[in-house]
PDB file of C-alpha atoms in Angstrom:
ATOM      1  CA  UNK V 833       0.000   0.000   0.000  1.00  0.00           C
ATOM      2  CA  UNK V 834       1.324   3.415  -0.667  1.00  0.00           C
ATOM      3  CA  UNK V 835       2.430   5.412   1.826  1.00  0.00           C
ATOM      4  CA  UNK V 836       0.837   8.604   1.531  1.00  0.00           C
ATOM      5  CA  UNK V 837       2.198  12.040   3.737  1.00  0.00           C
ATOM      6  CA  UNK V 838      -0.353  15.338   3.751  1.00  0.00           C
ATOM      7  CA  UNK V 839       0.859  18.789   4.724  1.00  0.00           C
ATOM      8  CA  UNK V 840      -2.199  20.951   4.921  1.00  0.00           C
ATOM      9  CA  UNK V 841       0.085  24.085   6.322  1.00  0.00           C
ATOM     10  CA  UNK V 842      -2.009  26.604   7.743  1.00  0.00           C
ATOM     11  CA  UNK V 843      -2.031  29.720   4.732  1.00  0.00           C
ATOM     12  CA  UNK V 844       0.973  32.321   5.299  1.00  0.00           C
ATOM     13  CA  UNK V 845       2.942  29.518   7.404  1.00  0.00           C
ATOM     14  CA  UNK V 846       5.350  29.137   5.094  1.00  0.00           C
ATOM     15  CA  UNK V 847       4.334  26.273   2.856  1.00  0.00           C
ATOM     16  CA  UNK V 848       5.521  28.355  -0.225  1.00  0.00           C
ATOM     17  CA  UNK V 849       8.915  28.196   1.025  1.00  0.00           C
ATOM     18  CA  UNK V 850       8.682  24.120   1.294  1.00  0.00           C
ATOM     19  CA  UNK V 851       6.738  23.809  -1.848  1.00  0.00           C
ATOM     20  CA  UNK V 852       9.362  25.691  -3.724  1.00  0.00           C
ATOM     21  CA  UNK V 853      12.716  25.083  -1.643  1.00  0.00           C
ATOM     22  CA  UNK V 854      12.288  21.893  -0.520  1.00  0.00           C
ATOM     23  CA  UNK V 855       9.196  19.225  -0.968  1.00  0.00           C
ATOM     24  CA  UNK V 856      10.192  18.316  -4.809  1.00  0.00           C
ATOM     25  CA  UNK V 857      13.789  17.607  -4.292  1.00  0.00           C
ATOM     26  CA  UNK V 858      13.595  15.466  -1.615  1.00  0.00           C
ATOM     27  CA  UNK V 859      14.745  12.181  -2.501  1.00  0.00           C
ATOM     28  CA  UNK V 860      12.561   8.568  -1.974  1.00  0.00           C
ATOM     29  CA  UNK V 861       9.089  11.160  -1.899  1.00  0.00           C
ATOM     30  CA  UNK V 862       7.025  11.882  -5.322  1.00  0.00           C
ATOM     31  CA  UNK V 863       5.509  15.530  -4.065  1.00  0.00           C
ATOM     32  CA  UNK V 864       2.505  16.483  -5.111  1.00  0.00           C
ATOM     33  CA  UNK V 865       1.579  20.171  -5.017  1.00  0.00           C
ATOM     34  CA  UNK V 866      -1.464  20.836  -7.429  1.00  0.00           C
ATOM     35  CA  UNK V 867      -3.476  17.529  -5.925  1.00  0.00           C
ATOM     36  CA  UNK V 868      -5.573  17.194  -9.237  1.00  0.00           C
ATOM     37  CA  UNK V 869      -6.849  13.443 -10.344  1.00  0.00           C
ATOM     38  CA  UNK V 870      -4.545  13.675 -13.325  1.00  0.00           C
ATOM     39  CA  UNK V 871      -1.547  14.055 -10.788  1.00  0.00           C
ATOM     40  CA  UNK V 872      -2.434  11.844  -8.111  1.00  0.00           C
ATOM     41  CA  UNK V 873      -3.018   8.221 -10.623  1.00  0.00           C
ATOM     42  CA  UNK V 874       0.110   9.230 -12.601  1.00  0.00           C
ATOM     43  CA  UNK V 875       2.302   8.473  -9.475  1.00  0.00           C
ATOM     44  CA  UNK V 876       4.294   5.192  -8.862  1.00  0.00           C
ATOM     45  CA  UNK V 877       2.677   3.380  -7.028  1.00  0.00           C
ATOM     46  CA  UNK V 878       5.252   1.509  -4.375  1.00  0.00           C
ATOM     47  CA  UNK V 879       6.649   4.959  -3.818  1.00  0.00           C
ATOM     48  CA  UNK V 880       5.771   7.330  -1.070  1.00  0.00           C
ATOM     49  CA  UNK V 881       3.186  10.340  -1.589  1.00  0.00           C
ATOM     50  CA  UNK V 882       3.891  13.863  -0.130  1.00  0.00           C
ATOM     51  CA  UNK V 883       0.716  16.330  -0.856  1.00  0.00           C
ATOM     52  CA  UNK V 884       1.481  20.049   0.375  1.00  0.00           C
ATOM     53  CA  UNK V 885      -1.285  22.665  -0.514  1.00  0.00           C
ATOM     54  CA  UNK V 886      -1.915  25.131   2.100  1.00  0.00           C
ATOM     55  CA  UNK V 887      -5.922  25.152   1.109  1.00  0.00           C
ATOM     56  CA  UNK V 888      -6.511  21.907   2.735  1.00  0.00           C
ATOM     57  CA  UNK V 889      -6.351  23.102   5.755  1.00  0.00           C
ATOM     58  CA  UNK V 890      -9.711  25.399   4.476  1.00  0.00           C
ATOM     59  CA  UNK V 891     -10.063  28.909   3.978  1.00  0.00           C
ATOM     60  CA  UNK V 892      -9.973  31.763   6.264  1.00  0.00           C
ATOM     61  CA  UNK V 893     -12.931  33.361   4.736  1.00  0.00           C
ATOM     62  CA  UNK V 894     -15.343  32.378   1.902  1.00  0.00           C
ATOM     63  CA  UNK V 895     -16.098  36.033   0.510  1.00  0.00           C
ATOM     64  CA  UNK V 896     -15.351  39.237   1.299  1.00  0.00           C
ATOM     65  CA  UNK V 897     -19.101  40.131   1.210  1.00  0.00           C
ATOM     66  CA  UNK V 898     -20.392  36.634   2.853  1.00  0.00           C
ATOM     67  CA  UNK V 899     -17.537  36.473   4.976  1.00  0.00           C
ATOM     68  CA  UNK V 900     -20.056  36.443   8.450  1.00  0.00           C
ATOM     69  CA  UNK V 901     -21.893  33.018   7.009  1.00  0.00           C
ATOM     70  CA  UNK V 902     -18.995  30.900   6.614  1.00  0.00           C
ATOM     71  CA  UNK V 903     -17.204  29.551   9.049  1.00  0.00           C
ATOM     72  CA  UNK V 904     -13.203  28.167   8.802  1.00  0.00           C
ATOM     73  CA  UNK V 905     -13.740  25.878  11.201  1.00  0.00           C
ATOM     74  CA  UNK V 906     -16.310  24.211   9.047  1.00  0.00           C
ATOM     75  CA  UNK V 907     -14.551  24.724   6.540  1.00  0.00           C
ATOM     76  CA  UNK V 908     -11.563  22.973   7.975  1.00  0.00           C
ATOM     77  CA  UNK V 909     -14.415  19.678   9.215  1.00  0.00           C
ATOM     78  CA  UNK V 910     -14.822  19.415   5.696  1.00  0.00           C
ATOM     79  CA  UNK V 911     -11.614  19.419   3.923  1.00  0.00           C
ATOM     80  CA  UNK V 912     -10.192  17.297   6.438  1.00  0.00           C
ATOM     81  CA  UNK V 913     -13.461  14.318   6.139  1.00  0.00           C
ATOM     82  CA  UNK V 914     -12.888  14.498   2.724  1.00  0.00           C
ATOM     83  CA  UNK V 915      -9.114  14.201   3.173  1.00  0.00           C
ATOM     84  CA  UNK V 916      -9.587  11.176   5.276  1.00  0.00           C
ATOM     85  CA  UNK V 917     -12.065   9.782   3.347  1.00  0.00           C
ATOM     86  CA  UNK V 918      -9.555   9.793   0.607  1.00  0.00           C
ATOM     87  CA  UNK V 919      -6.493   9.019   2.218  1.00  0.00           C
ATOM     88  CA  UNK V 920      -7.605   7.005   5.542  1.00  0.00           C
ATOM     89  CA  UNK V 921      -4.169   5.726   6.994  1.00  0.00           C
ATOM     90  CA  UNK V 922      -2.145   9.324   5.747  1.00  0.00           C
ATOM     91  CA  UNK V 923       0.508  10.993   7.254  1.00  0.00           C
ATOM     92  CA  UNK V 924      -0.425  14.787   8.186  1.00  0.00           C
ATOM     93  CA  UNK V 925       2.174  17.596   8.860  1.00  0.00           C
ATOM     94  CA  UNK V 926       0.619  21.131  10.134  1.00  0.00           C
ATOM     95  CA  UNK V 927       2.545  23.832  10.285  1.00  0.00           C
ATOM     96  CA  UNK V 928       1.680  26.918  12.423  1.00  0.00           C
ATOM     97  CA  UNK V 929       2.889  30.279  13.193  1.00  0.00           C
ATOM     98  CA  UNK V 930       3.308  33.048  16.345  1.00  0.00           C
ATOM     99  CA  UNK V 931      -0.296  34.638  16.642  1.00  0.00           C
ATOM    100  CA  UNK V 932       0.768  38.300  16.499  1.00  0.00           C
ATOM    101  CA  UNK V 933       2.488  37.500  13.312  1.00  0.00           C
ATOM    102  CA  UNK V 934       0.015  35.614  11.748  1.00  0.00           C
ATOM    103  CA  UNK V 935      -2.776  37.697  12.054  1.00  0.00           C
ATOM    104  CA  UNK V 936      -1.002  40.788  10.073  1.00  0.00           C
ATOM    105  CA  UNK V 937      -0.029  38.168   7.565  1.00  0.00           C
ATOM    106  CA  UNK V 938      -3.792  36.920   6.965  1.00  0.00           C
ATOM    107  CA  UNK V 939      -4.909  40.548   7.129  1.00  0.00           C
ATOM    108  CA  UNK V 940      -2.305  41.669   4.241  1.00  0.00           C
ATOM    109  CA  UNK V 941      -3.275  38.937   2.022  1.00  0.00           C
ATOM    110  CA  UNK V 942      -7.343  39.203   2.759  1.00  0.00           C
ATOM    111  CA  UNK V 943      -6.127  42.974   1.558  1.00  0.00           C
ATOM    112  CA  UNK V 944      -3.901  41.854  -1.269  1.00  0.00           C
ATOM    113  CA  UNK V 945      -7.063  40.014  -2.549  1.00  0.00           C
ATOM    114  CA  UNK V 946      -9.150  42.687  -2.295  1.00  0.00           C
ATOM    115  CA  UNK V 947     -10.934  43.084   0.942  1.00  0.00           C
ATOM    116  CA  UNK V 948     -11.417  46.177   2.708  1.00  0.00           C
ATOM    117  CA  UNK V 949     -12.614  45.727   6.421  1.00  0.00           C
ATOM    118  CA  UNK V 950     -10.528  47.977   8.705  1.00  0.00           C
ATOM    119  CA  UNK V 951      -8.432  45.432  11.131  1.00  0.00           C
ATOM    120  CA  UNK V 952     -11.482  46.013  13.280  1.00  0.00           C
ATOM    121  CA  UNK V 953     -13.386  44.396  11.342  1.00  0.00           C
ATOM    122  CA  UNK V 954     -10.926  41.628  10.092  1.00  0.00           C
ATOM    123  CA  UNK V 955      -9.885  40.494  13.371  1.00  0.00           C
ATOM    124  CA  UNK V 956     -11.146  41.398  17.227  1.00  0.00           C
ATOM    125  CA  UNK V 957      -9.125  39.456  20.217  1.00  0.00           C
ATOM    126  CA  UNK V 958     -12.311  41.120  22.529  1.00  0.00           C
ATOM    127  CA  UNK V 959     -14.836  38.922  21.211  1.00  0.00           C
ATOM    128  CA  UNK V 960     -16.260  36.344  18.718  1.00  0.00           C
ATOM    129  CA  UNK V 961     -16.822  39.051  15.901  1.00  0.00           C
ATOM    130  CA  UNK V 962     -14.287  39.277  12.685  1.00  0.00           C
ATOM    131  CA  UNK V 963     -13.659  37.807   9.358  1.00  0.00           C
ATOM    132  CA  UNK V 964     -10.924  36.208  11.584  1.00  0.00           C
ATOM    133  CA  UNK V 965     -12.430  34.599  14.403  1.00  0.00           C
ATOM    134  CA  UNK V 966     -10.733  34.693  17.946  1.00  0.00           C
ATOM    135  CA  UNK V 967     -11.267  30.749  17.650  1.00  0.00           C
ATOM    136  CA  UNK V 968      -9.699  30.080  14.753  1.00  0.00           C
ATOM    137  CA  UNK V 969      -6.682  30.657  16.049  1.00  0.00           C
ATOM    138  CA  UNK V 970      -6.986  27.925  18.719  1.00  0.00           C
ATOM    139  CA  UNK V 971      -4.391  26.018  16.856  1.00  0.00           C
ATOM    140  CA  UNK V 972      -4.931  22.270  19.292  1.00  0.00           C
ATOM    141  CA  UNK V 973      -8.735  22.722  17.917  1.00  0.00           C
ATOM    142  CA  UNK V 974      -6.862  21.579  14.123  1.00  0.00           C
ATOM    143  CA  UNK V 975      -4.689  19.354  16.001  1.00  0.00           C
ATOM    144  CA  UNK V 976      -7.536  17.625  17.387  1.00  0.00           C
ATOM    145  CA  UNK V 977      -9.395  17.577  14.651  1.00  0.00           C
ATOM    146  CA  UNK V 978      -6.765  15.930  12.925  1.00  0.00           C
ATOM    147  CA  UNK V 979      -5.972  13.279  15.643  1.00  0.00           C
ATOM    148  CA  UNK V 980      -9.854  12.523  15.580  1.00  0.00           C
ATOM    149  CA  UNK V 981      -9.639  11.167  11.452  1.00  0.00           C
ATOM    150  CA  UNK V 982      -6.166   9.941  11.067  1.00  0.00           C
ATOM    151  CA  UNK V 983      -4.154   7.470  12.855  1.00  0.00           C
ATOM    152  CA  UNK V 984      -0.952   9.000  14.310  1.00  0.00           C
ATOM    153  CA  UNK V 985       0.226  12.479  15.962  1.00  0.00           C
ATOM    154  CA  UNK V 986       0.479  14.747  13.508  1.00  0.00           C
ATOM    155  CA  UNK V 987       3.865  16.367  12.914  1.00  0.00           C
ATOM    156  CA  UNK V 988       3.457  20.163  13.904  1.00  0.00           C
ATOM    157  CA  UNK V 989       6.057  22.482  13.636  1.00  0.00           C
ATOM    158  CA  UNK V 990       6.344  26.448  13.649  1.00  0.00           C
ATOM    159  CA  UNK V 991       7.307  29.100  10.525  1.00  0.00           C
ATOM    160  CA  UNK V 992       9.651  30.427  13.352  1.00  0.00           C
ATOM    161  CA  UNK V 993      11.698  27.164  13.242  1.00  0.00           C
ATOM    162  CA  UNK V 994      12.286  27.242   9.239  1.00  0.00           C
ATOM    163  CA  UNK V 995      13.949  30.767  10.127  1.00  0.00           C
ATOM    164  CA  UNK V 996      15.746  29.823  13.099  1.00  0.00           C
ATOM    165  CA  UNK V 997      17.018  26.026  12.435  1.00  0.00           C
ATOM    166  CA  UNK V 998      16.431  24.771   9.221  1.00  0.00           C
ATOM    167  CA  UNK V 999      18.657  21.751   9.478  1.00  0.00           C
ATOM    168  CA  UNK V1000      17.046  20.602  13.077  1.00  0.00           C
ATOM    169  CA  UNK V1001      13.309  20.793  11.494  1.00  0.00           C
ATOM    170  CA  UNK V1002      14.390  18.701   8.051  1.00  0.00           C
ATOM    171  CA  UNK V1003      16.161  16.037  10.299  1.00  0.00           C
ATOM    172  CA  UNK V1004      13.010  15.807  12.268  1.00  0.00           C
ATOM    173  CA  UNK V1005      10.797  15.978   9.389  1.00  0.00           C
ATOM    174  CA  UNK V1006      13.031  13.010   7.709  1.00  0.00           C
ATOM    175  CA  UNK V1007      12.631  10.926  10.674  1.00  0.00           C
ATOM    176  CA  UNK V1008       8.597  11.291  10.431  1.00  0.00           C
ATOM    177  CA  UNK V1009       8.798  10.813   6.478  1.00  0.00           C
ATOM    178  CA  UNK V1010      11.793   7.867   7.016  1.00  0.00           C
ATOM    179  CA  UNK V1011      13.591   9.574   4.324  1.00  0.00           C
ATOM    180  CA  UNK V1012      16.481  11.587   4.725  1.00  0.00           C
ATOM    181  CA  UNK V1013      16.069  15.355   4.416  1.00  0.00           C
ATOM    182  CA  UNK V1014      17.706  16.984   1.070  1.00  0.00           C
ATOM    183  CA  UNK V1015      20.752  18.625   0.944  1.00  0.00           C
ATOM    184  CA  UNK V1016      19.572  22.345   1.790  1.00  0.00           C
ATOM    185  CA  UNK V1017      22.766  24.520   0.561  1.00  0.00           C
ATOM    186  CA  UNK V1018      20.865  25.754  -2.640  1.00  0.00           C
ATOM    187  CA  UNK V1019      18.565  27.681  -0.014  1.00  0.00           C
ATOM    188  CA  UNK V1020      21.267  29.400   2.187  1.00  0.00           C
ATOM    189  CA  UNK V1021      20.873  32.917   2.348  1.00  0.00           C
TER     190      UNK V1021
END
């Protein structure tokens, strides 16, 4: 049976940067980042499966004008039934990031794709009001979720730890894949 490995990121948590850097050169995994039907049945089949797409982990708002109706967290029950559905004994990596941080990220790129709430109105730590929900950002609520449809921990890890040691978070991700981590000198600053 193939083994099959899903990182559903969080958005702006720096799956780019492992999409791009990393994912596709490292050897004994066939990455996957556009998860279309045409990709997924072309693969070999007795090799193992990495998916990375930061919109499986659902999206942080629907519509800028619906964006009070729809809810990430259902959004998030979804993906991941269907995800498990799919893929029943997979492999799932998350990968967060520092709140404060975060939250201005989400907020440029809910501006960057043309919203225009105010912060106020993006995001409000007082209460349950916001594009941005105060509990979305309960973080163990996806890890939970998670636990609840796959076998296995997850393997969580932070953006911070891509900035601050690289080589420690590959070796760690290597021993959760059981692949050695690629040779990372092509991505030195």
């Amino acid at each position: 049976m193939r083994k099959v490995f899903i990182h559903i990121g969080l958005p702006k948590t720096g799956t780019s940067f492992l999409q791009t850097h990393l994912f596709h050169v490292w050897q004994g995994l066939d990455f996957v980042r556009n998860p279309t039907l045409d990709n997924l049945v072309s693969l070999e089949r007795d090799r193992k499966v990495l998916i990375s797409k930061e919109g499986l982990s659902g999206r942080p708002w629907h519509s800028y004008e619906s964006h009070r109706d729809w809810r990430w967290q259902q959004s998030q029950e979804t993906y991941l039934d269907n995800l498990r559905d799919l893929y029943p004994d997979a492999k799932v990596l998350i990968s967060f990031r520092k709140h404060a941080s975060y939250i201005l990220s989400l907020y440029k790129q809910y501006l960057h794709l043309g919203g225009t709430a105010e912060f106020a109105e993006f995001f409000s730590a007082a209460g349950p009001d916001g594009i941005l929900k105060r509990d979305d950002l309960y973080f163990r609520h996806l890890i939970e979720r998670v636990e609840a449809r796959f076998a296995g921990r997850p393997f969580v890890f932070m953006q911070e730890e891509m900035r601050d040691d690289l080589d420690h978070l590959l070796r760690e991700m290597g021993d959760f894949f059981g692949e050695a981590p690629p040779d990372i000198s092509h991505v030195r600053h």
